[in-house]
Structures are given as C-alpha cells and as structure tokens.
Coordinates of C-alpha atoms (C1' of nucleotides) in Angstrom, one line a residue:
Chain L
M845 CA 0.0 0.0 0.0
P846 CA 1.4 3.4 -1.0
P847 CA 1.4 6.0 1.9
P848 CA -1.4 8.5 1.8
P849 CA -0.5 11.8 0.1
P850 CA 0.3 14.7 2.5
P851 CA -2.6 17.1 3.3
S852 CA -1.1 19.8 1.2
R853 CA -1.2 17.5 -1.8
L854 CA -4.8 16.7 -1.1
L855 CA -5.6 20.3 -0.8
A856 CA -4.0 21.1 -4.2
L857 CA -6.0 18.2 -5.8
L858 CA -9.2 19.6 -4.4
S859 CA -8.5 23.1 -5.4
A860 CA -7.7 22.5 -9.0
R861 CA -9.9 24.2 -11.5
R862 CA -10.9 20.9 -13.0
P863 CA -12.2 18.7 -10.2
P864 CA -10.7 15.2 -9.9
P865 CA -12.8 12.4 -11.4
L866 CA -15.3 10.9 -9.0
R867 CA -13.3 7.7 -8.4
R868 CA -10.3 9.7 -7.4
L869 CA -12.4 12.0 -5.3
L870 CA -13.7 9.0 -3.3
Q871 CA -10.0 8.0 -2.6
I872 CA -9.2 11.5 -1.5
H873 CA -12.2 11.5 0.7
A874 CA -11.1 8.3 2.4
H875 CA -7.6 9.7 3.0
L876 CA -9.1 12.9 4.5
L877 CA -11.3 10.8 6.8
A878 CA -8.4 8.6 7.8
A879 CA -6.3 11.7 8.6
G880 CA -9.1 13.2 10.7
L881 CA -9.1 16.3 8.5
L882 CA -12.9 16.4 8.0
S883 CA -13.8 17.1 11.6
F884 CA -15.5 20.4 11.8
P885 CA -14.3 23.1 12.1
S886 CA -10.9 22.8 10.5
S887 CA -8.5 25.2 8.7
P888 CA -8.1 24.9 5.8
D889 CA -11.7 23.9 5.5
F890 CA -11.4 20.5 3.8
S891 CA -15.0 19.6 4.0
S892 CA -16.0 22.8 2.0
R893 CA -13.5 22.0 -0.6
L894 CA -14.5 18.4 -0.8
A895 CA -18.2 19.4 -1.1
S896 CA -17.3 21.8 -4.0
A897 CA -15.4 19.2 -5.8
Y898 CA -18.3 16.7 -5.5
A899 CA -20.6 19.4 -6.8
L900 CA -18.4 20.0 -9.7
S901 CA -17.5 16.4 -10.5
T902 CA -21.1 15.3 -10.6
T903 CA -21.6 18.1 -13.2
D904 CA -18.6 17.4 -15.3
A905 CA -19.7 16.5 -18.8
S906 CA -16.6 14.4 -19.5
S907 CA -17.7 11.8 -16.9
S908 CA -21.2 11.5 -18.4
A909 CA -20.2 8.3 -20.1
S910 CA -20.6 6.4 -16.8
P911 CA -23.7 7.1 -14.8
R912 CA -23.2 9.9 -12.4
P913 CA -24.4 9.5 -8.8
P914 CA -27.0 12.0 -7.7
L915 CA -25.3 15.0 -6.0
H916 CA -27.0 14.3 -2.7
H917 CA -25.6 10.8 -2.5
A918 CA -22.1 12.2 -2.8
L919 CA -22.8 14.9 -0.2
A920 CA -24.4 12.4 2.1
L921 CA -21.0 10.9 2.5
L922 CA -19.9 14.2 4.0
F923 CA -22.9 14.7 6.2
P924 CA -23.3 16.8 8.3
L925 CA -22.1 19.7 6.3
S926 CA -21.6 23.2 7.7
T927 CA -23.3 26.2 6.0
S928 CA -19.9 27.3 4.7
A929 CA -19.4 24.0 3.0
Y930 CA -22.8 24.3 1.3
N931 CA -22.0 27.9 0.3
A932 CA -18.6 26.8 -1.1
A933 CA -20.2 24.1 -3.1
I934 CA -22.9 26.4 -4.5
R935 CA -20.3 29.0 -5.2
A936 CA -18.1 26.5 -7.1
L937 CA -21.0 25.5 -9.2
S938 CA -22.3 29.0 -9.9
L939 CA -18.8 30.1 -11.1
C940 CA -18.6 27.3 -13.5
D941 CA -19.9 29.5 -16.2
D942 CA -20.4 27.6 -19.4
D943 CA -23.3 25.5 -20.5
R944 CA -21.4 22.5 -21.7
H945 CA -22.0 20.8 -18.4
G946 CA -25.7 21.0 -18.3
C947 CA -28.6 21.6 -20.5
R948 CA -29.2 24.8 -22.4
G949 CA -29.3 28.1 -20.5
G950 CA -27.2 26.9 -17.7
G951 CA -30.1 24.8 -16.5
G952 CA -28.0 21.9 -15.4
I953 CA -25.8 23.9 -13.1
V954 CA -28.6 26.0 -11.7
H955 CA -30.6 22.9 -10.8
R956 CA -27.6 21.5 -9.1
C957 CA -27.2 24.7 -7.1
L958 CA -30.9 24.5 -6.2
S959 CA -30.6 20.9 -5.1
L960 CA -27.7 21.8 -2.9
Y961 CA -29.8 24.6 -1.5
R962 CA -32.6 22.1 -0.8
A963 CA -30.2 19.8 0.9
L964 CA -29.0 22.7 3.0
L965 CA -32.6 23.5 4.0
R966 CA -33.3 19.8 4.8
S967 CA -30.1 19.3 6.8
G968 CA -31.4 20.8 9.9
A969 CA -27.8 21.3 11.2
A970 CA -27.0 24.2 8.9
R971 CA -29.0 27.3 7.9
P972 CA -28.7 29.4 4.8
D973 CA -26.9 32.7 5.6
H974 CA -26.0 36.0 3.9
L975 CA -23.3 34.3 2.0
T976 CA -25.6 31.7 0.5
F977 CA -27.9 34.0 -1.4
P978 CA -25.6 36.0 -3.7
F979 CA -24.5 32.8 -5.4
L980 CA -27.9 31.2 -5.4
L981 CA -29.6 34.3 -6.8
K982 CA -26.9 34.6 -9.4
A983 CA -27.6 31.0 -10.4
C984 CA -31.4 31.7 -10.5
A985 CA -30.9 34.7 -12.8
R986 CA -29.4 32.3 -15.4
L987 CA -32.5 30.2 -15.5
Q988 CA -35.3 31.0 -17.9
E989 CA -38.1 30.2 -15.4
R990 CA -38.7 32.8 -12.7
G991 CA -40.3 30.5 -10.2
Y992 CA -37.2 29.3 -8.3
G993 CA -35.7 32.7 -7.9
D994 CA -39.0 34.1 -6.7
A995 CA -39.2 31.4 -4.1
V996 CA -35.6 32.1 -3.0
L997 CA -36.5 35.8 -2.7
G998 CA -39.3 34.8 -0.4
H999 CA -36.7 33.0 1.8
V1000 CA -34.5 36.1 1.9
L1001 CA -37.3 38.2 3.2
G1002 CA -38.3 35.4 5.7
L1003 CA -34.8 35.3 7.1
G1004 CA -34.6 39.0 7.4
L1005 CA -31.6 39.3 5.2
D1006 CA -32.9 42.2 3.2
S1007 CA -30.6 44.6 4.9
D1008 CA -27.4 42.9 3.7
V1009 CA -26.3 44.9 0.7
F1010 CA -24.8 41.9 -1.1
V1011 CA -28.0 40.0 -0.8
V1012 CA -30.1 43.0 -1.9
N1013 CA -27.9 43.6 -4.9
A1014 CA -28.1 40.0 -6.0
A1015 CA -31.8 40.1 -5.6
M1016 CA -31.9 43.3 -7.7
H1017 CA -29.9 41.6 -10.3
F1018 CA -32.2 38.7 -10.4
L1019 CA -35.2 40.9 -10.7
A1020 CA -33.5 43.1 -13.4
V1021 CA -32.8 40.0 -15.5
R1022 CA -35.9 37.9 -14.9
G1023 CA -38.6 39.8 -13.1
P1024 CA -40.5 42.9 -13.9
M1025 CA -38.0 45.8 -14.0
E1026 CA -40.3 47.8 -11.8
D1027 CA -39.7 45.3 -9.0
A1028 CA -35.9 45.8 -9.3
R1029 CA -36.5 49.5 -9.2
K1030 CA -38.8 49.2 -6.2
L1031 CA -36.2 47.2 -4.3
F1032 CA -33.6 49.9 -5.2
D1033 CA -35.8 52.8 -4.1
Q1034 CA -37.0 51.1 -0.9
S1035 CA -33.9 49.3 0.3
P1036 CA -32.3 50.6 3.5
V1037 CA -28.9 49.8 2.0
R1038 CA -27.4 51.0 -1.3
D1039 CA -23.9 51.1 -2.7
L1040 CA -22.0 51.4 -6.0
V1041 CA -23.0 48.0 -7.1
S1042 CA -26.7 48.7 -6.5
W1043 CA -26.5 51.7 -8.9
N1044 CA -24.5 49.7 -11.4
T1045 CA -26.8 46.8 -11.3
L1046 CA -29.9 48.9 -11.9
I1047 CA -28.2 51.0 -14.7
G1048 CA -27.0 47.8 -16.4
G1049 CA -30.5 46.3 -16.0
Y1050 CA -32.1 49.2 -17.9
V1051 CA -29.5 49.0 -20.6
R1052 CA -30.0 45.2 -21.0
R1053 CA -33.7 45.8 -21.4
G1054 CA -33.2 48.5 -24.0
I1055 CA -34.5 51.3 -21.8
P1056 CA -31.4 53.6 -22.2
G1057 CA -33.3 56.8 -21.2
E1058 CA -34.0 55.5 -17.8
A1059 CA -30.4 54.2 -17.4
L1060 CA -28.9 57.6 -18.3
E1061 CA -31.3 59.4 -16.0
L1062 CA -30.2 57.1 -13.2
F1063 CA -26.6 57.7 -14.0
W1064 CA -26.9 61.5 -13.7
R1065 CA -28.9 61.1 -10.5
M1066 CA -26.1 58.9 -9.1
V1067 CA -23.5 61.6 -10.0
A1068 CA -25.6 64.4 -8.6
E1069 CA -27.3 62.9 -5.6
D1070 CA -25.2 60.2 -4.0
A1071 CA -21.9 61.5 -2.7
S1072 CA -21.0 58.2 -1.2
V1073 CA -20.4 56.6 -4.6
R1074 CA -18.2 57.5 -7.5
P1075 CA -18.9 56.1 -11.0
D1076 CA -16.5 53.3 -11.8
E1077 CA -15.6 51.3 -14.9
V1078 CA -18.8 49.2 -14.6
T1079 CA -21.0 52.3 -14.3
M1080 CA -19.5 53.8 -17.4
I1081 CA -19.9 50.6 -19.4
G1082 CA -23.6 50.8 -18.6
A1083 CA -23.9 54.5 -19.3
V1084 CA -21.9 54.5 -22.5
S1085 CA -23.6 51.4 -24.0
G1086 CA -27.0 53.0 -23.1
C1087 CA -25.8 56.1 -25.0
G1088 CA -25.1 53.8 -27.9
Q1089 CA -28.6 52.6 -27.9
L1090 CA -29.8 56.3 -27.9
R1091 CA -27.6 57.0 -30.9
D1092 CA -26.7 60.3 -29.3
L1093 CA -23.2 61.3 -30.4
E1094 CA -23.1 64.5 -28.3
L1095 CA -23.9 62.6 -25.2
G1096 CA -21.4 60.0 -26.1
R1097 CA -18.6 62.5 -26.3
R1098 CA -19.7 64.0 -23.0
L1099 CA -19.5 60.6 -21.3
H1100 CA -16.1 60.0 -22.9
G1101 CA -15.0 63.3 -21.4
F1102 CA -16.5 62.3 -18.0
V1103 CA -14.5 59.1 -18.0
E1104 CA -11.3 61.1 -18.7
S1105 CA -11.9 63.9 -16.2
N1106 CA -13.1 61.7 -13.4
G1107 CA -10.2 59.2 -13.4
V1108 CA -12.3 56.2 -14.3
R1109 CA -10.1 53.3 -15.2
C1110 CA -10.0 53.1 -18.9
T1111 CA -9.9 49.3 -19.3
V1112 CA -10.2 47.4 -22.5
R1113 CA -13.9 46.5 -21.8
L1114 CA -14.8 50.2 -21.3
M1115 CA -12.9 51.2 -24.5
N1116 CA -14.6 48.4 -26.4
T1117 CA -18.0 49.7 -25.2
M1118 CA -16.9 53.2 -26.2
M1119 CA -16.0 52.0 -29.7
D1120 CA -19.3 50.3 -30.0
M1121 CA -21.1 53.5 -28.9
Y1122 CA -19.3 55.6 -31.5
V1123 CA -20.1 53.1 -34.2
K1124 CA -23.8 53.1 -33.3
C1125 CA -23.8 56.9 -33.1
G1126 CA -22.4 57.1 -36.6
S1127 CA -18.8 58.2 -35.9
L1128 CA -16.5 55.6 -37.4
E1129 CA -13.7 58.1 -37.0
L1130 CA -14.0 58.3 -33.2
A1131 CA -14.4 54.5 -33.0
V1132 CA -11.1 54.1 -34.9
S1133 CA -9.3 56.6 -32.7
V1134 CA -10.4 54.7 -29.6
F1135 CA -9.4 51.4 -31.2
E1136 CA -6.0 52.7 -32.0
R1137 CA -5.5 53.8 -28.4
I1138 CA -6.2 50.3 -26.9
E1139 CA -3.0 48.7 -25.9
H1140 CA -4.0 45.1 -25.5
R1141 CA -6.9 44.6 -27.9
T1142 CA -9.2 41.7 -27.3
V1143 CA -11.3 39.7 -29.8
V1144 CA -14.1 42.0 -28.8
S1145 CA -12.1 45.1 -29.8
W1146 CA -11.3 43.7 -33.3
T1147 CA -14.8 42.4 -33.8
T1148 CA -16.3 45.8 -32.9
M1149 CA -14.0 47.4 -35.5
I1150 CA -15.2 44.9 -38.1
V1151 CA -18.8 45.7 -37.3
G1152 CA -18.0 49.4 -37.6
Y1153 CA -16.4 49.2 -41.1
A1154 CA -19.2 46.9 -42.3
K1155 CA -21.8 49.2 -41.0
F1156 CA -20.4 52.0 -43.2
G1157 CA -20.2 49.7 -46.2
L1158 CA -16.4 49.5 -46.1
M1159 CA -16.1 45.8 -46.5
D1160 CA -12.5 45.9 -47.8
D1161 CA -11.5 47.6 -44.6
A1162 CA -13.6 45.2 -42.5
R1163 CA -11.8 42.3 -44.2
K1164 CA -8.4 43.9 -43.6
V1165 CA -9.2 44.2 -39.9
F1166 CA -10.4 40.6 -39.9
D1167 CA -7.2 39.4 -41.6
E1168 CA -5.0 41.3 -39.2
M1169 CA -6.5 40.0 -36.0
P1170 CA -4.2 37.6 -34.1
E1171 CA -6.9 35.2 -33.1
R1172 CA -10.6 34.7 -33.9
D1173 CA -13.5 33.0 -32.3
V1174 CA -17.0 32.7 -33.9
F1175 CA -17.9 36.4 -33.3
P1176 CA -15.6 38.0 -35.9
W1177 CA -16.5 35.4 -38.5
N1178 CA -20.2 36.2 -37.9
A1179 CA -19.6 39.9 -37.8
L1180 CA -17.8 39.9 -41.2
M1181 CA -20.4 37.6 -42.7
T1182 CA -23.2 39.9 -41.4
G1183 CA -21.4 42.8 -43.1
Y1184 CA -21.3 41.0 -46.4
V1185 CA -24.9 40.1 -46.2
Q1186 CA -26.0 43.6 -45.3
C1187 CA -23.8 45.1 -48.1
K1188 CA -25.5 42.7 -50.5
Q1189 CA -22.3 40.9 -51.1
C1190 CA -24.0 37.5 -50.6
K1191 CA -21.6 35.4 -52.6
E1192 CA -18.7 36.7 -50.4
A1193 CA -20.8 35.7 -47.4
L1194 CA -21.1 32.2 -48.7
A1195 CA -17.4 32.1 -49.6
L1196 CA -16.5 33.2 -46.1
F1197 CA -18.5 30.3 -44.7
H1198 CA -16.3 27.9 -46.7
E1199 CA -13.2 29.6 -45.3
M1200 CA -14.7 29.3 -41.9
Q1201 CA -15.1 25.5 -42.3
E1202 CA -11.6 25.2 -43.6
A1203 CA -10.4 27.0 -40.5
S1204 CA -12.4 24.5 -38.4
V1205 CA -14.4 27.2 -36.6
E1206 CA -17.6 25.8 -35.3
P1207 CA -20.5 27.8 -36.8
D1208 CA -23.4 28.7 -34.6
E1209 CA -27.1 29.7 -34.9
I1210 CA -26.1 33.2 -36.0
T1211 CA -23.9 31.9 -38.8
M1212 CA -26.8 29.9 -40.0
V1213 CA -29.2 32.9 -39.9
N1214 CA -26.6 34.9 -42.0
L1215 CA -26.2 32.0 -44.5
L1216 CA -30.0 31.7 -44.9
T1217 CA -30.4 35.4 -45.4
A1218 CA -27.7 35.3 -48.1
C1219 CA -29.5 32.4 -49.8
S1220 CA -32.7 34.4 -49.7
H1221 CA -31.1 37.3 -51.5
L1222 CA -29.5 35.1 -54.0
G1223 CA -32.5 32.9 -54.5
A1224 CA -30.1 30.0 -53.8
L1225 CA -32.5 27.2 -53.0
E1226 CA -30.0 24.4 -53.3
M1227 CA -27.6 26.1 -50.8
G1228 CA -30.5 27.0 -48.5
M1229 CA -31.6 23.4 -48.4
W1230 CA -28.0 22.4 -47.7
V1231 CA -28.0 24.8 -44.7
H1232 CA -31.3 23.3 -43.5
R1233 CA -29.8 19.8 -43.6
Y1234 CA -26.6 21.1 -41.9
I1235 CA -28.7 22.5 -39.0
E1236 CA -30.6 19.2 -38.6
K1237 CA -27.5 17.1 -38.9
H1238 CA -25.6 19.1 -36.3
R1239 CA -28.6 19.3 -34.0
L1240 CA -28.5 23.1 -33.8
V1241 CA -31.5 24.4 -31.9
I1242 CA -34.1 26.0 -34.2
S1243 CA -34.8 29.2 -32.3
V1244 CA -37.5 31.7 -33.4
A1245 CA -34.9 33.6 -35.4
L1246 CA -33.5 30.6 -37.1
G1247 CA -37.0 29.2 -37.9
T1248 CA -38.0 32.6 -39.3
S1249 CA -34.9 32.7 -41.5
L1250 CA -35.7 29.2 -42.8
I1251 CA -39.3 30.2 -43.7
D1252 CA -38.1 33.4 -45.4
M1253 CA -35.4 31.5 -47.3
Y1254 CA -37.8 28.9 -48.6
A1255 CA -40.4 31.5 -49.5
K1256 CA -38.0 33.8 -51.3
C1257 CA -36.3 30.9 -53.1
G1258 CA -39.6 29.8 -54.5
N1259 CA -40.5 26.8 -52.4
I1260 CA -43.6 28.0 -50.5
E1261 CA -44.7 24.4 -49.6
K1262 CA -41.5 23.9 -47.7
A1263 CA -41.8 27.3 -46.1
I1264 CA -45.3 26.3 -44.9
H1265 CA -44.0 23.0 -43.7
V1266 CA -41.3 24.6 -41.6
F1267 CA -43.8 27.1 -40.3
K1268 CA -46.0 24.3 -39.1
E1269 CA -43.0 22.4 -37.6
I1270 CA -41.3 25.0 -35.4
P1271 CA -42.5 25.2 -31.9
E1272 CA -41.9 28.9 -31.3
K1273 CA -43.3 31.8 -33.4
N1274 CA -43.2 35.5 -32.9
A1275 CA -44.6 38.5 -34.9
L1276 CA -41.6 38.3 -37.3
T1277 CA -42.2 34.6 -38.0
W1278 CA -45.8 35.3 -38.8
T1279 CA -44.9 38.3 -41.0
A1280 CA -42.4 36.2 -42.9
M1281 CA -45.0 33.5 -43.5
I1282 CA -47.7 35.9 -44.5
C1283 CA -45.5 37.9 -46.9
G1284 CA -44.2 34.7 -48.3
L1285 CA -47.7 33.5 -49.1
A1286 CA -48.7 36.9 -50.4
N1287 CA -45.7 37.0 -52.7
H1288 CA -46.6 33.6 -54.1
G1289 CA -50.1 34.9 -54.9
L1290 CA -51.7 32.8 -52.2
A1291 CA -54.1 35.5 -51.1
Y1292 CA -56.6 33.3 -49.3
E1293 CA -53.9 31.5 -47.3
A1294 CA -52.1 34.7 -46.5
I1295 CA -55.3 36.3 -45.1
E1296 CA -56.1 33.2 -43.1
H1297 CA -52.7 33.3 -41.5
F1298 CA -53.1 37.0 -40.8
R1299 CA -56.5 36.3 -39.2
K1300 CA -54.9 33.6 -37.1
M1301 CA -52.1 35.8 -36.1
I1302 CA -54.6 38.4 -34.8
D1303 CA -56.7 35.8 -33.2
L1304 CA -53.7 34.4 -31.3
G1305 CA -53.1 37.9 -30.0
Q1306 CA -49.7 37.6 -31.6
Q1307 CA -48.7 41.2 -31.3
P1308 CA -49.1 44.3 -29.2
D1309 CA -46.6 43.5 -26.5
E1310 CA -44.3 41.3 -28.5
I1311 CA -41.8 44.1 -29.3
T1312 CA -42.1 47.7 -28.0
M1313 CA -43.2 49.8 -26.4
H1314 CA -45.4 50.8 -31.5
G1315 CA -42.9 48.8 -33.6
N1316 CA -45.3 46.0 -33.7
I1317 CA -48.0 47.9 -35.3
S1318 CA -45.8 48.6 -38.2
L1319 CA -45.3 44.8 -38.5
G1320 CA -49.0 44.3 -38.7
E1321 CA -49.2 47.1 -41.2
K1322 CA -46.4 45.4 -43.3
A1323 CA -48.4 42.2 -43.4
A1324 CA -51.6 44.0 -44.1
M1325 CA -50.2 46.1 -46.9
K1326 CA -49.0 42.9 -48.5
L1327 CA -52.5 41.6 -48.4
V1328 CA -54.0 44.8 -49.7
E1329 CA -51.6 44.5 -52.6
I1330 CA -52.9 41.2 -53.6
D1331 CA -56.5 41.7 -53.0
P1332 CA -57.6 45.3 -52.5
S1333 CA -61.2 44.4 -52.6
D1334 CA -61.1 42.3 -49.4
S1335 CA -62.8 44.5 -46.9
G1336 CA -61.9 41.9 -44.2
I1337 CA -58.4 43.2 -44.0
Y1338 CA -59.6 46.7 -43.0
V1339 CA -61.7 45.2 -40.3
L1340 CA -58.8 43.2 -39.0
L1341 CA -56.6 46.2 -39.1
A1342 CA -59.1 48.4 -37.3
N1343 CA -59.5 45.7 -34.6
M1344 CA -55.7 45.5 -34.3
Y1345 CA -55.4 49.2 -33.7
A1346 CA -58.3 49.1 -31.3
D1347 CA -56.6 46.3 -29.3
A1348 CA -53.4 48.3 -29.2
N1349 CA -55.2 51.3 -27.8
M1350 CA -54.6 53.3 -30.9
R1351 CA -58.2 54.2 -31.7
K1352 CA -57.2 57.8 -32.4
K1353 CA -54.8 56.7 -35.1
A1354 CA -57.0 54.0 -36.5
D1355 CA -59.1 56.3 -38.7
K1356 CA -56.1 58.0 -40.2
V1357 CA -54.4 54.7 -41.0
R1358 CA -57.7 53.3 -42.3
A1359 CA -57.7 56.1 -44.8
M1360 CA -54.1 55.4 -45.7
M1361 CA -54.8 51.7 -46.2
R1362 CA -57.8 52.5 -48.4
H1363 CA -55.6 54.7 -50.5
L1364 CA -53.1 51.9 -50.8
G1365 CA -55.9 49.5 -51.7
V1366 CA -56.9 51.7 -54.6
E1367 CA -53.3 51.9 -55.9
K1368 CA -52.5 49.3 -58.5
V1369 CA -49.5 47.2 -57.7
P1370 CA -47.6 45.7 -60.7
G1371 CA -48.2 42.0 -61.2
C1372 CA -45.1 39.9 -60.5
S1373 CA -44.0 36.4 -61.1
C1374 CA -41.0 34.3 -60.3
I1375 CA -39.3 31.4 -61.9
E1376 CA -36.5 29.3 -60.5
L1377 CA -33.8 27.8 -62.7
N1378 CA -30.9 25.8 -61.4
G1379 CA -31.3 27.2 -57.9
V1380 CA -31.5 30.8 -59.1
V1381 CA -34.8 32.7 -58.9
H1382 CA -35.7 35.1 -61.7
E1383 CA -38.2 37.7 -61.0
F1384 CA -40.4 39.4 -63.5
I1385 CA -42.7 42.4 -63.1
V1386 CA -45.2 43.4 -65.8
K1387 CA -43.4 45.1 -68.7
D1388 CA -40.1 44.5 -66.8
K1389 CA -37.1 44.8 -69.1
S1390 CA -34.4 44.5 -66.4
H1391 CA -33.5 40.9 -66.8
T1392 CA -30.2 40.3 -68.6
D1393 CA -31.9 38.0 -71.1
A1394 CA -35.0 40.2 -71.5
D1395 CA -34.8 40.4 -75.3
A1396 CA -34.6 36.6 -75.7
I1397 CA -37.4 36.1 -73.1
Y1398 CA -39.7 38.6 -74.9
D1399 CA -38.9 37.0 -78.2
C1400 CA -39.9 33.6 -76.7
L1401 CA -43.1 35.0 -75.3
H1402 CA -43.9 36.5 -78.6
E1403 CA -43.3 33.2 -80.2
I1404 CA -45.6 31.4 -77.7
T1405 CA -48.3 34.0 -78.2
L1406 CA -48.1 33.4 -82.0
Q1407 CA -48.4 29.7 -81.5
I1408 CA -51.4 30.1 -79.2
R1409 CA -53.1 32.3 -81.8
H1410 CA -52.2 29.7 -84.5
T1411 CA -53.7 26.9 -82.4
E1412 CA -56.8 28.9 -81.7
D1413 CA -57.2 29.5 -85.4
L1414 CA -56.9 25.8 -86.1
L1415 CA -59.4 24.9 -83.4
N1416 CA -61.5 27.8 -84.3
I1417 CA -62.0 29.0 -80.7
S1418 CA -61.4 32.4 -79.2
A1419 CA -58.7 33.1 -76.7
T1420 CA -61.2 34.4 -74.1
G1421 CA -63.0 31.2 -74.4
V1422 CA -60.0 29.2 -73.3
V1423 CA -58.8 31.5 -70.6
Chain Z
dC858 C1' -15.6 36.1 2.5
dG859 C1' -20.2 37.3 -1.4
dA860 C1' -23.1 41.0 -5.8
dT861 C1' -22.6 44.7 -11.1
dA862 C1' -19.7 44.8 -17.0
dT863 C1' -18.0 45.0 -23.6
dT864 C1' -18.7 42.1 -29.6
dT865 C1' -22.2 38.6 -33.9
dG866 C1' -28.7 37.8 -35.8
dT867 C1' -35.0 37.5 -39.0

DNA sequence: CGATATTTGT
C-alpha cells in the first residue's frame, strides 16, 4: 500500500480548476477521513473543498459516459455539512460559467445549485446565511423560469436578510434580469442599503432591457445625488452602452469626457464599449481613434471594429481588420459575414463560410441565420436546403430567429410548400415569424392562405406586447399592406386592421391609417411572377425589361403567343373562351 | 468572504 498523500497535496488536488474524477475524489475523501481532516471546524476547510469538488464532478460532462451519482448521494458521505461547506459548493457551481456541463441556458448547473440549497434546508444542522444568497440568486438569474428565484427571494425576506447589501444587490440583479424591471427599481428605491454595485446593477438592467433613457437618468442622478459613490468602470460601461442605444453622439462625447476627467479606469472593456457606442452613433472616425489607443486589444475590440467598417459599407477595410487579428472566435466570423450580407455581397458571405469551415471554426445559430439570409437574397434554394440539412445534422437548436430565416429563405427561393412545412413544424413563433410567412404566401399569390394566416395571427393575440413599447403595429401594417396589394377588394383586412389598432389602444390613429390603407388599396401594384432555374430565382414584373436576357425572353413570349393564336385559329375557338 | 460589466442575428 502506498502511503497517503500529505494534506497539502490533497488540498492542491481539491482546489484544481478541473475537479478530480469521482473515483479519485472518493479516494481523497477516504484519505481525509483517515487523517481526521474532516472534523469540523478545520482550517483549511477540507469539507468545504470536498463538497465543492463533489458538486463540480457530478456536473462534469466528460464523466457523463458512466452514470453519475446524484449529487445528494455524494454529499451524504460528507454529512453533516456546515453552512460554509454548502456555500462553497454552491459558489463553485455558480462560477462554472459555461453550458457545456448542463442543459441549455445553464439549466444543469442551476438545478444542481438548487438541489444543494434544498439539501441545506433539509439538513437541519445548517441554515442558509447572507453568503448563501448572492451565489444562489446569481444562479437563478441564469434560469429562464422565474419561479425558483421568486421562491428564493421569499426566503431572503423570511430570514430578514434584506438589509445585507450583497444580498439586496443579488436580488436586484435577479429581478432586473428575470422579473419585472419595476420590482428591481422598487427594491432599489425602498432598500435601506445601497452602494455602487446597486447603482451599477440597476443602470445595467435598464440597458439590457433596452431602456437607455432610464439608465442615463439614473446615471446622472447617481452623480448628482449620491456623494457616497463614484462612478467606476462598470458604471461607465452601462452609461456608454446606453448612450449607444440612444444614438446620441453628443452625449457619447460628454460621457467620454466624463471618464477622462473623473479618473475612471479606462480598461479594454470600457474602451470596447466606447467604440461600439461611436459606431452606433455614426462616428467611425472616433471609433477608430479609440481602437488605436487600446494597448491590449481583445477579440471584442477587433470584432467591434469589423462591425464598424461593415456598417459603413467599407467591406474591404472590414476584411483587412479581420485578416489582421491575431486570433478569432466565432464572433468576428459572424460579424464579417453579417457585413457581407448587409452590403448585398452575398456570394462573399457564402465564400466566407467555406473559409470558416476550412479554419475549423464551429458555426453557430447566427452563422446559419446569416447564411440563410444570403441564400434568400441570392435565391439559392440548393444552398439553402443544404444549410437546413446542416442545421438538422448538427442538431442546432431551431430558435425563433432561425426558424423565421428558414421560412423566409424557402419563400424567397420559391419553395412555398417547404416554407409552410417549416412554419408548421417549429414550436416557437413571434410576430416576425408570422410576418415572414404571410409575406411569403402573399408573394406567391396565395391571397386566401395569407389572409387566413393574418387572421390567425390576430386571433392568437400575436402582437401588441411582442416588441415595444409601437414597432409591432408597423409589422401588422407590413403584413396587411401585402394583403391589400394582392386583394384590395377584401374589406376583411380593413376590419382586422381596425381591430388590431383598437386592441393596441390606438383608436385615435385608427381612422387615419384606415384612410391610408384605403388609399393603398386603390393603388395598383404591378403584377409579378417568379421562376426558378438551377437554384436561381428570376423575378419578372409586368413590362419588366431589367433581366439580362430580357430580349430573348420577350422573343420567346412573342413566339408562344403566336403559337397560341395559331392553335386557336386551327381549333376555331377564341382566346377568351380558353382563358 | 459574497453582488454589477463589452462584440455577432429575421
């Protein structure tokens, strides 16, 4: 028998970033027991470290080949655990930040955190304390469902921990991410404790939700009213990115000045945010000047620069930046591809995808959305179908956005049946999905089906609160206009529209738009038809001469017309009689 | 002791 490793060696094994495999962990556990190192309390706290390692090793995806024991079995071996051991285990789990270990959306890890918390509540010996909740709430904020976090918030109140600033901030963060923003705000306004992180959390929350006005107002209030805090890097990241959402260049320069005159640490992250803001506010020049002043550029810095050039249509410069970057993850690839698509250089986008595959970069959902958009523009049905198969083969999750892109691609590439099929298959639909389907049907001249879908969309209440605070109405309008185009005489559309506006509390505007729609209905829209040849869609409008082979096509049409006339003469029937 | 933060998309 080899001698047991010294405690320092065991400690090192337990503290490694990657936990030892379960089998090894059990050995370590036995050694610690034999050495009497698990008697509580001890320093260093071996039982906390062992609990953390168990929590992590039952999460480790690499051990998923063999059945993993439930976490509570492993922890039962350590029973009874102290609160700090539970906290350490929850902490270790909540810090393990990627989703490889569990199901999507960090679900696996969060549920393990919650089961640890339940074990803690059941244990009787230990009670959750002020250190338990920041980690736990952070985990809950990563979960789509709100229920668990709400329950935990209830416990916080029950235990009277609502005066611990760390707990309050974690609760605010949870509410800002998952709950109604008003609740986060209420907590901020009513809490007896408040510090820099409280302000930052709330400002960041408003920015994440796309309410930049509120974020900036809070920022100025913080500067003016609360002398106990000074804006730091995190504050400024929130304020500057909010300013980017506002597209307010003047404000952006002011905030930039604020950073420099208030000694805020100008870290790469802040400078990246500043670049992004300048790009969004339309000043490529200032974005470049910030980029050039960054000493240690990250992938984010380079990517933001690519987005900037692409946004201004300077694809050659975007490509140059892309080629110059020392290392790339999927972001710069997607950013460049998006640029090509938006600049209508769809063939370049497809070529980039092939480069991406040669570079062995794993494409993601966004890559696929870009590819499908490129295919839609090109009318490249073959390629589009290949992308569809690729998505299925690689088991990429078909999100709303991806599903919508598929529908749009099939519709624009001329395969409306497949578009309908995908529409029926996908589980999640939003207003954009419906619009893509309705416009697709309308473009294929399927007026009845389009109107039926429009009706269904309204019936399902698939709008007012989907997007903002108005944007949705224009979506409805977009769909409706398409319908008016194909059948101006259908009064049903006007009724539906009127109802839609009524539902959205826009009665005042309803009449005005009604008149507009009528006007549109009167207007003649040129008839249009599409034909697909070898994966390329050719579009023709009445009297359209834009096609490269227009002369030949019209010659051919003329020939066909002559032949029909000739046949008519032979059969002695009139053209109107046939048609 | 513990909480807040930047880049890609229909």
